[in-house]
Tab-separated table of C-alpha atoms and ligand atoms in Angstrom:
chain	number	residue	atom	x	y	z
A	8	MET	CA	-18.934	24.498	-11.562
A	9	MET	CA	-18.433	21.049	-11.047
A	10	LYS	CA	-15.702	19.977	-8.351
A	11	ILE	CA	-14.931	16.730	-7.983
A	12	PRO	CA	-11.744	16.110	-5.878
A	13	PHE	CA	-9.289	12.916	-6.033
A	14	ASN	CA	-9.939	11.257	-3.313
A	15	LYS	CA	-12.762	11.547	-0.753
A	16	PRO	CA	-12.909	9.381	2.597
A	17	GLY	CA	-16.054	6.488	2.499
A	18	PHE	CA	-17.830	5.522	5.868
A	19	SER	CA	-19.883	2.771	6.259
A	20	GLY	CA	-22.292	4.526	8.957
A	21	LYS	CA	-21.108	2.346	11.900
A	22	GLU	CA	-18.037	4.468	12.788
A	23	LEU	CA	-19.177	6.844	15.288
A	24	ALA	CA	-21.612	3.877	16.974
A	25	TYR	CA	-18.043	1.944	17.385
A	26	ILE	CA	-16.506	4.506	18.692
A	27	LYS	CA	-18.848	5.533	21.289
A	28	GLU	CA	-18.841	2.035	22.042
A	29	ALA	CA	-15.025	2.301	22.770
A	30	VAL	CA	-15.562	4.758	24.797
A	31	ALA	CA	-18.538	3.379	26.817
A	32	ARG	CA	-16.161	0.170	27.497
A	33	GLY	CA	-13.465	2.366	29.072
A	34	HIS	CA	-10.429	1.478	27.310
A	35	LEU	CA	-8.947	3.743	25.194
A	36	SER	CA	-5.721	2.991	24.785
A	37	GLY	CA	-4.246	0.121	21.800
A	38	ASN	CA	-4.691	-3.568	22.421
A	39	GLY	CA	-8.422	-3.521	23.924
A	40	TYR	CA	-11.868	-4.765	22.194
A	41	PHE	CA	-12.001	-3.081	18.984
A	42	THR	CA	-8.080	-3.740	17.936
A	43	LYS	CA	-8.574	-7.789	18.617
A	44	LYS	CA	-11.734	-7.596	16.514
A	45	CYS	CA	-9.638	-6.151	13.622
A	46	HIS	CA	-6.495	-8.446	14.364
A	47	GLN	CA	-9.385	-11.526	14.401
A	48	PHE	CA	-10.920	-10.247	11.029
A	49	PHE	CA	-7.390	-10.207	9.444
A	50	GLU	CA	-5.936	-13.233	11.217
A	51	LYS	CA	-9.703	-15.071	9.894
A	52	ARG	CA	-10.253	-13.771	6.461
A	53	PHE	CA	-7.043	-13.575	4.877
A	54	ARG	CA	-5.137	-16.896	7.007
A	55	ILE	CA	-2.215	-14.873	8.598
A	56	PRO	CA	-0.596	-16.361	11.198
A	57	LYS	CA	-0.244	-12.560	13.466
A	58	VAL	CA	-1.696	-9.372	12.969
A	59	LEU	CA	-0.781	-5.971	14.501
A	60	LEU	CA	-2.484	-2.780	14.189
A	61	THR	CA	-0.164	-0.104	14.154
A	62	THR	CA	-0.544	3.975	13.448
A	63	SER	CA	0.636	3.501	10.153
A	64	CYS	CA	2.368	1.312	7.077
A	65	THR	CA	5.010	3.556	7.632
A	66	SER	CA	5.310	2.319	11.172
A	67	ALA	CA	4.370	-1.067	10.211
A	68	LEU	CA	7.380	-0.994	8.095
A	69	GLU	CA	9.585	0.501	10.788
A	70	MET	CA	8.976	-2.809	12.583
A	71	ALA	CA	9.640	-4.824	9.925
A	72	GLY	CA	13.316	-3.215	9.675
A	73	LEU	CA	13.947	-4.168	13.311
A	74	LEU	CA	12.454	-7.621	12.842
A	75	VAL	CA	15.155	-7.903	9.912
A	76	ASN	CA	17.591	-6.776	12.019
A	77	LEU	CA	19.217	-4.496	9.960
A	78	LYS	CA	22.667	-2.853	10.450
A	79	PRO	CA	23.881	0.520	9.202
A	80	GLY	CA	25.497	-0.368	5.939
A	81	ASP	CA	22.903	-3.489	5.111
A	82	GLU	CA	20.969	-2.858	2.007
A	83	VAL	CA	17.623	-3.586	0.995
A	84	ILE	CA	16.225	-3.891	-2.558
A	85	LEU	CA	13.142	-1.967	-3.748
A	86	PRO	CA	11.571	-0.006	-6.736
A	87	SER	CA	12.160	3.336	-7.080
A	88	TYR	CA	8.452	3.746	-8.027
A	89	THR	CA	7.212	3.813	-4.766
A	90	PHE	CA	5.933	5.870	-1.686
A	91	VAL	CA	9.365	7.337	0.315
A	92	SER	CA	8.251	5.114	3.502
A	93	SER	CA	9.216	1.714	1.390
A	94	ALA	CA	12.523	2.784	1.747
A	95	ASN	CA	12.553	5.421	4.508
A	96	ALA	CA	11.631	2.842	7.385
A	97	PHE	CA	15.255	0.838	6.427
A	98	VAL	CA	16.756	4.216	5.603
A	99	LEU	CA	16.248	5.032	9.260
A	100	ARG	CA	18.159	2.122	10.563
A	101	GLY	CA	20.704	2.754	8.552
A	102	ALA	CA	19.894	0.359	5.381
A	103	VAL	CA	21.315	1.460	2.216
A	104	PRO	CA	18.457	1.362	-0.919
A	105	ARG	CA	19.202	-0.794	-3.514
A	106	PHE	CA	16.882	0.325	-6.569
A	107	VAL	CA	15.810	-1.567	-9.254
A	108	ASP	CA	13.148	-0.435	-12.140
A	109	ILE	CA	9.822	-1.391	-12.471
A	110	ARG	CA	7.857	-4.043	-15.340
A	111	PRO	CA	6.760	-1.515	-18.240
A	112	ASP	CA	3.240	-3.350	-17.858
A	113	THR	CA	2.403	-3.371	-13.801
A	114	PHE	CA	4.906	-0.909	-12.747
A	115	ASN	CA	5.800	-3.215	-10.002
A	116	ILE	CA	9.177	-3.975	-9.390
A	117	ASP	CA	11.079	-6.303	-12.321
A	118	GLU	CA	11.581	-9.485	-10.835
A	119	THR	CA	14.459	-10.486	-13.456
A	120	LYS	CA	16.638	-7.387	-12.245
A	121	ILE	CA	16.792	-8.238	-8.327
A	122	ALA	CA	19.322	-11.502	-8.545
A	123	SER	CA	22.065	-8.786	-9.883
A	124	VAL	CA	21.766	-6.033	-7.012
A	125	ILE	CA	22.045	-8.933	-4.454
A	126	THR	CA	25.089	-8.835	-2.417
A	127	LYS	CA	26.512	-10.271	1.371
A	128	ARG	CA	25.027	-7.123	2.923
A	129	THR	CA	21.208	-7.369	1.230
A	130	LYS	CA	19.130	-8.393	4.299
A	131	ALA	CA	15.446	-7.636	2.795
A	132	VAL	CA	13.674	-7.450	-0.626
A	133	ILE	CA	10.857	-4.991	-0.277
A	134	ALA	CA	8.047	-6.035	-2.762
A	135	VAL	CA	5.618	-3.506	-3.301
A	136	HIS	CA	2.294	-4.334	-5.001
A	137	TYR	CA	1.283	-1.419	-6.927
A	138	ALA	CA	-2.311	-0.291	-7.337
A	139	GLY	CA	-3.414	-3.279	-5.416
A	140	VAL	CA	-2.061	-5.282	-8.469
A	141	ALA	CA	0.427	-8.137	-7.140
A	142	ALA	CA	4.545	-7.775	-8.028
A	143	GLU	CA	5.354	-11.197	-9.242
A	144	MET	CA	5.503	-13.141	-5.963
A	145	ASP	CA	6.902	-16.446	-6.999
A	146	ALA	CA	9.908	-14.887	-9.040
A	147	ILE	CA	10.633	-12.825	-5.732
A	148	GLN	CA	10.720	-16.072	-3.319
A	149	ALA	CA	12.494	-17.611	-5.550
A	150	VAL	CA	15.373	-15.597	-5.915
A	151	ALA	CA	14.893	-14.152	-2.199
A	152	ARG	CA	14.721	-17.926	-0.541
A	153	LYS	CA	17.802	-18.926	-2.646
A	154	LYS	CA	20.279	-16.191	-0.871
A	155	ASN	CA	18.094	-16.516	2.259
A	156	ILE	CA	17.036	-12.853	2.495
A	157	PRO	CA	13.461	-12.114	3.936
A	158	ILE	CA	10.549	-10.633	2.142
A	159	VAL	CA	8.821	-7.592	3.545
A	160	GLU	CA	5.453	-6.609	1.549
A	161	ASP	CA	4.136	-3.110	1.336
A	162	ALA	CA	0.747	-4.042	0.850
A	163	ALA	CA	-0.279	-0.386	1.696
A	164	GLN	CA	-2.326	-0.230	-1.253
A	165	ALA	CA	-3.742	-3.837	-1.424
A	166	VAL	CA	-5.501	-4.741	1.287
A	167	ASP	CA	-8.144	-7.627	-0.274
A	168	ALA	CA	-6.513	-8.007	-3.385
A	169	THR	CA	-4.729	-11.829	-4.479
A	170	TYR	CA	-1.614	-13.178	-6.146
A	171	ARG	CA	-2.970	-16.736	-7.378
A	172	GLY	CA	-5.611	-16.972	-5.101
A	173	ARG	CA	-3.610	-15.630	-1.980
A	174	PHE	CA	-4.026	-12.302	-0.135
A	175	LEU	CA	-1.357	-9.893	-0.655
A	176	GLY	CA	0.620	-8.816	2.677
A	177	THR	CA	0.346	-12.918	3.588
A	178	LEU	CA	3.121	-14.164	0.828
A	179	GLY	CA	6.265	-12.686	2.058
A	180	ASP	CA	7.893	-13.081	5.755
A	181	LEU	CA	5.936	-9.964	6.618
A	182	GLY	CA	3.710	-7.150	5.191
A	183	ALA	CA	2.648	-3.948	6.201
A	184	TYR	CA	-0.808	-2.636	5.131
A	185	SER	CA	-2.516	0.976	4.858
A	186	PHE	CA	-5.166	2.551	6.769
A	187	HIS	CA	-4.677	5.836	5.607
A	188	GLU	CA	-7.294	8.468	4.512
A	189	THR	CA	-6.258	7.757	0.863
A	190	LYS	CA	-6.384	3.927	0.759
A	191	ASN	CA	-9.626	1.470	-0.035
A	192	CYS	CA	-10.378	0.933	4.069
A	193	MET	CA	-9.007	3.578	6.632
A	194	SER	CA	-8.781	4.893	9.674
A	195	GLY	CA	-7.932	8.706	9.079
A	196	GLU	CA	-4.208	7.589	9.865
A	197	GLY	CA	-3.388	3.591	10.694
A	198	GLY	CA	-1.768	0.579	9.351
A	199	ALA	CA	-1.272	-2.929	10.226
A	200	LEU	CA	1.825	-5.336	10.561
A	201	LEU	CA	1.116	-8.651	9.006
A	202	ILE	CA	3.871	-11.384	10.488
A	203	ASN	CA	3.530	-14.514	8.348
A	204	ARG	CA	6.598	-16.183	9.541
A	205	LYS	CA	5.246	-17.892	13.256
A	206	ALA	CA	9.070	-17.600	14.484
A	207	LEU	CA	8.793	-13.749	14.677
A	208	ILE	CA	6.187	-13.536	16.359
A	209	PRO	CA	7.402	-13.004	19.974
A	210	ARG	CA	9.799	-10.210	18.977
A	211	ALA	CA	7.249	-8.463	17.035
A	212	GLU	CA	5.099	-8.197	20.103
A	213	ILE	CA	7.246	-6.967	22.033
A	214	ILE	CA	8.625	-4.322	19.450
A	215	TRP	CA	5.255	-3.324	18.867
A	216	GLU	CA	4.830	-2.826	22.888
A	217	LYS	CA	8.009	-0.413	23.604
A	218	GLY	CA	10.182	-3.045	24.052
A	219	THR	CA	8.552	-5.153	26.986
A	220	ASN	CA	6.696	-8.105	27.186
A	221	ARG	CA	3.626	-6.715	28.202
A	222	CYS	CA	1.867	-8.788	25.599
A	223	GLN	CA	2.746	-12.305	27.385
A	224	PHE	CA	1.966	-10.209	30.836
A	225	PHE	CA	-1.831	-9.294	29.575
A	226	ARG	CA	-1.999	-13.463	28.530
A	227	GLY	CA	-0.864	-13.903	32.004
A	228	GLU	CA	1.688	-16.043	30.847
A	229	VAL	CA	4.502	-13.740	32.738
A	230	ASP	CA	3.728	-12.384	36.289
A	231	LYS	CA	4.992	-8.551	35.660
A	232	TYR	CA	6.194	-6.906	32.424
A	233	THR	CA	9.622	-5.385	32.228
A	234	TRP	CA	12.375	-4.267	28.944
A	235	VAL	CA	13.207	-7.002	27.329
A	236	ASP	CA	14.412	-5.684	24.094
A	237	VAL	CA	14.065	-2.416	21.570
A	238	GLY	CA	10.965	-1.235	20.510
A	239	SER	CA	8.662	1.893	20.224
A	240	SER	CA	4.943	2.677	20.828
A	241	PHE	CA	3.417	1.303	17.451
A	242	LEU	CA	-0.027	0.668	18.685
A	243	PRO	CA	-3.018	2.471	17.889
A	244	SER	CA	-5.775	4.211	20.051
A	245	GLU	CA	-9.084	1.947	20.792
A	246	LEU	CA	-10.825	4.731	19.107
A	247	VAL	CA	-8.818	4.338	15.797
A	248	ALA	CA	-9.608	0.459	15.788
A	249	ALA	CA	-13.283	1.033	16.994
A	250	PHE	CA	-13.280	3.552	13.597
A	251	LEU	CA	-11.451	0.328	11.265
A	252	TYR	CA	-13.332	-2.111	12.272
A	253	ALA	CA	-16.274	-0.238	11.474
A	254	GLN	CA	-14.621	0.028	8.027
A	255	LEU	CA	-13.787	-3.754	8.153
A	256	THR	CA	-17.189	-4.904	8.166
A	257	HIS	CA	-17.845	-3.191	4.823
A	258	LEU	CA	-14.725	-4.594	3.115
A	259	GLY	CA	-16.628	-6.939	0.525
A	260	LYS	CA	-18.461	-3.701	-0.299
A	261	ILE	CA	-15.826	-1.446	-0.324
A	262	LYS	CA	-13.980	-3.664	-3.566
A	263	GLU	CA	-17.471	-3.956	-5.341
A	264	LYS	CA	-18.298	-0.073	-5.403
A	265	ARG	CA	-14.880	0.577	-6.578
A	266	LYS	CA	-14.375	-2.607	-9.053
A	267	LYS	CA	-17.856	-0.666	-10.820
A	268	ILE	CA	-16.225	2.480	-11.194
A	269	TYR	CA	-12.744	0.694	-12.243
A	270	ASN	CA	-14.533	-0.956	-15.270
A	271	PHE	CA	-16.680	1.963	-15.659
A	272	TYR	CA	-13.575	3.733	-16.693
A	273	THR	CA	-12.282	0.834	-18.913
A	274	GLU	CA	-15.352	0.377	-21.036
A	275	SER	CA	-15.672	4.230	-21.439
A	276	LEU	CA	-12.012	4.749	-22.542
A	277	SER	CA	-11.475	1.476	-24.678
A	278	THR	CA	-11.913	3.621	-27.830
A	279	LEU	CA	-9.214	6.400	-26.682
A	280	ALA	CA	-7.069	3.238	-25.784
A	281	GLN	CA	-7.764	2.008	-29.193
A	282	ARG	CA	-6.614	5.123	-30.974
A	283	GLY	CA	-3.281	5.004	-29.247
A	284	GLU	CA	-4.230	8.148	-27.160
A	285	VAL	CA	-3.676	6.228	-24.154
A	286	ARG	CA	-2.562	3.529	-22.388
A	287	LEU	CA	-5.059	1.428	-19.476
A	288	PRO	CA	-4.145	-0.307	-16.419
A	289	ILE	CA	-2.619	-3.725	-17.197
A	290	VAL	CA	-3.701	-6.692	-14.176
A	291	PRO	CA	-2.338	-9.988	-15.327
A	292	LYS	CA	-4.530	-13.053	-15.090
A	293	HIS	CA	-2.892	-14.337	-12.164
A	294	CYS	CA	-3.655	-11.117	-9.868
A	295	HIS	CA	-7.174	-9.984	-8.527
A	296	PRO	CA	-6.475	-6.588	-7.561
A	297	ASN	CA	-8.391	-4.679	-5.085
A	298	TYR	CA	-9.218	-1.318	-7.742
A	299	HIS	CA	-7.141	0.536	-5.537
A	300	MET	CA	-6.154	3.090	-8.203
A	301	TYR	CA	-6.987	4.040	-12.191
A	302	TYR	CA	-4.721	5.721	-13.959
A	303	LEU	CA	-3.784	6.660	-17.542
A	304	LEU	CA	-0.504	6.422	-19.271
A	305	PHE	CA	0.042	9.179	-22.133
A	306	SER	CA	2.431	9.127	-24.792
A	307	HIS	CA	4.490	12.500	-23.102
A	308	LYS	CA	4.697	14.314	-20.663
A	309	ARG	CA	3.863	17.231	-22.439
A	310	GLU	CA	0.195	15.750	-23.130
A	311	ARG	CA	-0.187	14.460	-19.630
A	312	ASN	CA	0.501	17.857	-17.997
A	313	ARG	CA	-2.027	19.519	-20.975
A	314	VAL	CA	-4.859	17.079	-19.814
A	315	MET	CA	-4.106	17.348	-16.194
A	316	ALA	CA	-4.249	21.161	-16.500
A	317	ALA	CA	-7.444	21.026	-18.525
A	318	LEU	CA	-9.382	18.523	-16.305
A	319	LYS	CA	-8.405	20.850	-13.406
A	320	LYS	CA	-9.782	24.303	-14.731
A	321	LYS	CA	-13.583	22.080	-15.703
A	322	GLY	CA	-12.940	21.222	-11.709
A	323	ILE	CA	-11.856	17.746	-11.901
A	324	LEU	CA	-8.965	17.128	-10.065
A	325	ALA	CA	-5.990	14.045	-11.641
A	326	ILE	CA	-3.004	13.987	-9.991
A	327	PHE	CA	0.225	11.645	-11.338
A	328	HIS	CA	3.178	10.282	-8.560
A	329	TYR	CA	5.733	9.384	-7.566
A	330	ILE	CA	8.582	11.538	-8.174
A	331	PRO	CA	11.370	8.447	-8.353
A	332	LEU	CA	13.216	8.096	-5.166
A	333	HIS	CA	16.063	7.829	-6.682
A	334	LEU	CA	16.130	11.065	-8.127
A	335	SER	CA	14.908	13.071	-4.901
A	336	PRO	CA	17.655	14.666	-2.841
A	337	MET	CA	17.891	11.416	-0.752
A	338	GLY	CA	18.289	9.613	-3.278
A	339	LYS	CA	20.835	11.612	-4.902
A	340	ARG	CA	22.974	11.070	-1.109
A	341	PHE	CA	22.895	7.473	-2.033
A	342	GLY	CA	24.758	8.527	-5.560
A	343	TYR	CA	21.907	7.622	-7.889
A	344	GLN	CA	21.433	9.747	-10.890
A	345	ALA	CA	18.741	10.444	-14.051
A	346	GLY	CA	19.024	7.686	-16.520
A	347	ASP	CA	19.528	5.142	-13.459
A	348	PHE	CA	15.671	3.608	-13.810
A	349	PRO	CA	14.500	4.224	-17.694
A	350	ILE	CA	11.085	2.769	-17.062
A	351	THR	CA	10.570	4.427	-13.337
A	352	GLU	CA	11.443	7.957	-15.004
A	353	ASP	CA	9.386	7.214	-18.077
A	354	VAL	CA	6.266	6.042	-16.393
A	355	SER	CA	6.128	9.400	-13.752
A	356	GLU	CA	6.520	11.274	-16.462
A	357	ARG	CA	3.546	10.080	-18.305
A	358	ILE	CA	1.112	8.626	-15.839
A	359	LEU	CA	-2.066	10.279	-14.701
A	360	ARG	CA	-4.346	9.034	-11.852
A	361	LEU	CA	-8.403	9.524	-12.314
A	362	PRO	CA	-10.196	10.334	-9.292
A	363	LEU	CA	-11.223	6.991	-7.448
A	364	TYR	CA	-13.222	6.673	-4.083
A	365	ASN	CA	-15.829	4.393	-2.920
A	366	ASP	CA	-18.904	7.135	-3.345
A	367	LEU	CA	-17.670	8.511	-6.562
A	368	THR	CA	-20.578	8.725	-8.462
A	369	LEU	CA	-21.927	7.625	-12.367
A	370	ASN	CA	-22.646	11.232	-13.078
A	371	ASP	CA	-19.651	12.419	-12.278
A	372	GLN	CA	-17.533	9.925	-13.576
A	373	LYS	CA	-19.772	10.310	-16.654
A	374	PHE	CA	-18.678	13.987	-16.130
A	375	ILE	CA	-14.835	13.359	-16.118
A	376	VAL	CA	-14.824	11.034	-18.801
A	377	LYS	CA	-16.911	13.209	-21.399
A	378	THR	CA	-14.514	16.274	-20.294
A	379	LEU	CA	-11.483	13.478	-20.910
A	380	LYS	CA	-12.459	12.764	-24.531
A	381	SER	CA	-13.212	16.305	-25.058
A	382	ILE	CA	-9.757	17.664	-24.021
A	383	ILE	CA	-7.780	14.538	-25.693
A	384	SER	CA	-9.586	14.416	-29.383
B	9	LIG	C1	0.483	4.359	1.357
B	9	LIG	C2	1.472	4.075	1.131
B	9	LIG	C3	2.520	3.871	2.359
B	9	LIG	C4	2.486	4.767	3.583
B	9	LIG	O1	1.367	4.238	4.555
B	9	LIG	P1	1.209	5.360	5.834
B	9	LIG	O2	0.147	4.661	6.053
B	9	LIG	O3	0.762	6.991	5.045
B	9	LIG	O4	2.244	5.445	6.235
B	9	LIG	C5	3.567	3.068	1.848
B	9	LIG	N1	3.633	2.489	1.008
B	9	LIG	C6	2.980	2.570	-0.500
B	9	LIG	C7	3.078	1.957	-1.242
B	9	LIG	C8	2.299	3.257	0.250
B	9	LIG	O5	1.204	3.516	-1.093
C-alpha cells in the first residue's frame, strides 16, 4: 500500500559538506563562522537590524519574554489558536495569557478584539502568523503603539513570507523564527530571534550569551567578559548552524517547490470547494505566503474526522491542530472555559491539514487528490 507521510524533511544536498567544513574549522560551539553566515543571510535578505540564531523558536520567544521585562502578573495578548510556545515562553516568566479569538478567514488573531483586553498590565502583543499568512499588522501596530506595548511576532511558520511587501518577523519590535523539522526550512531543531528595535540589541546579545558580555569581548569592545545580566544558553552549536546554512542557500527553491504543490491542491480541489464540501485557505491580496501549510475546512467535525480516518486507511496521513490553548489543562487553570472563543473552537474542530513537504511528488499528490475526492463524494 502507498504510504504518504504528513511531513518529510527536505535537504539541499549541501548539509553534510557544510557540517564537515564546520568540523574542519575546529570551532563547534556557538557563534562561529556558520552562525555568522546565517545571521548575515537574514539581516541582508530580509533587512533585519540584528538576528541571533537560537536552539528553537520556543527559546527565541523565551528571549523575547526576558527582553520585554515580564514580571509575575503581567499580561500578554495572543490568540488561543496557536502552538503552545506562543504562550508558554511568556507564562514561564509569570505572565498571564489574555487570549483573543481569531479571524474566520486567515485564523490569525482578530485585530479588532485586541483593544478591549488591554489593561495596565499588558506588556506584549504576540502576533502569530498562521500558516505563513500575515496577521493584520497595520491594525495591530496601531492599537499597540497607542499604549506603547511591544509587539512580538511569532513568525515560526512564516520565514520568507511578506505583508505589504515586508518580511514577516521584521514588523514587530521582536520576531521569532522556527527551523524545526516540520517547517519550510529547518535544522532539526532550531530558531532565530529577530531584533528590529536597535535599542534592544545589546541586551539581546547578553541574554543570548548566558547573561555575559561575551559578544562584546569577542568584538574587542571590552578586555574581559563577565556576568552582567540574566540570560541563558540560547545559541545553537556550529553543527546546527552549518546544517541550517545549507538549507538557507535553497530558500528560494523551497518556496517555489511548495508553491507548486500548494497551487496544485487549490486547482484540483476547487470543484469540491464550489460544491460547498470544503473551504480552501484564504490569503488576503496584500499577504504573500511562504506556502507553509495546506488545509481544508469541513462543514462538521464528524465529516472532518470521517475523511481523516478514511485517508489514513489509504495510507495518507492528514492531521489537525490546534487544541485551543484556552481549553487545555493549562488554559483552564487561567480560568478559561468552552465557549470563550467560538471561532477558535469551531476551526479547531473542522480543519484538516494535508501532506505538504518540499519533495512531495506530483504522483503522490495526484493520489491524495483522487483519494480525497472519492472519499468525499
Ligand atoms: C513551530 C512553532 C513554534 C515552535 O517552534 P520550535 O522551533 O519547535 O520551538 C512556535 N510557534 C508556532 C506558531 C509554531 O508553529
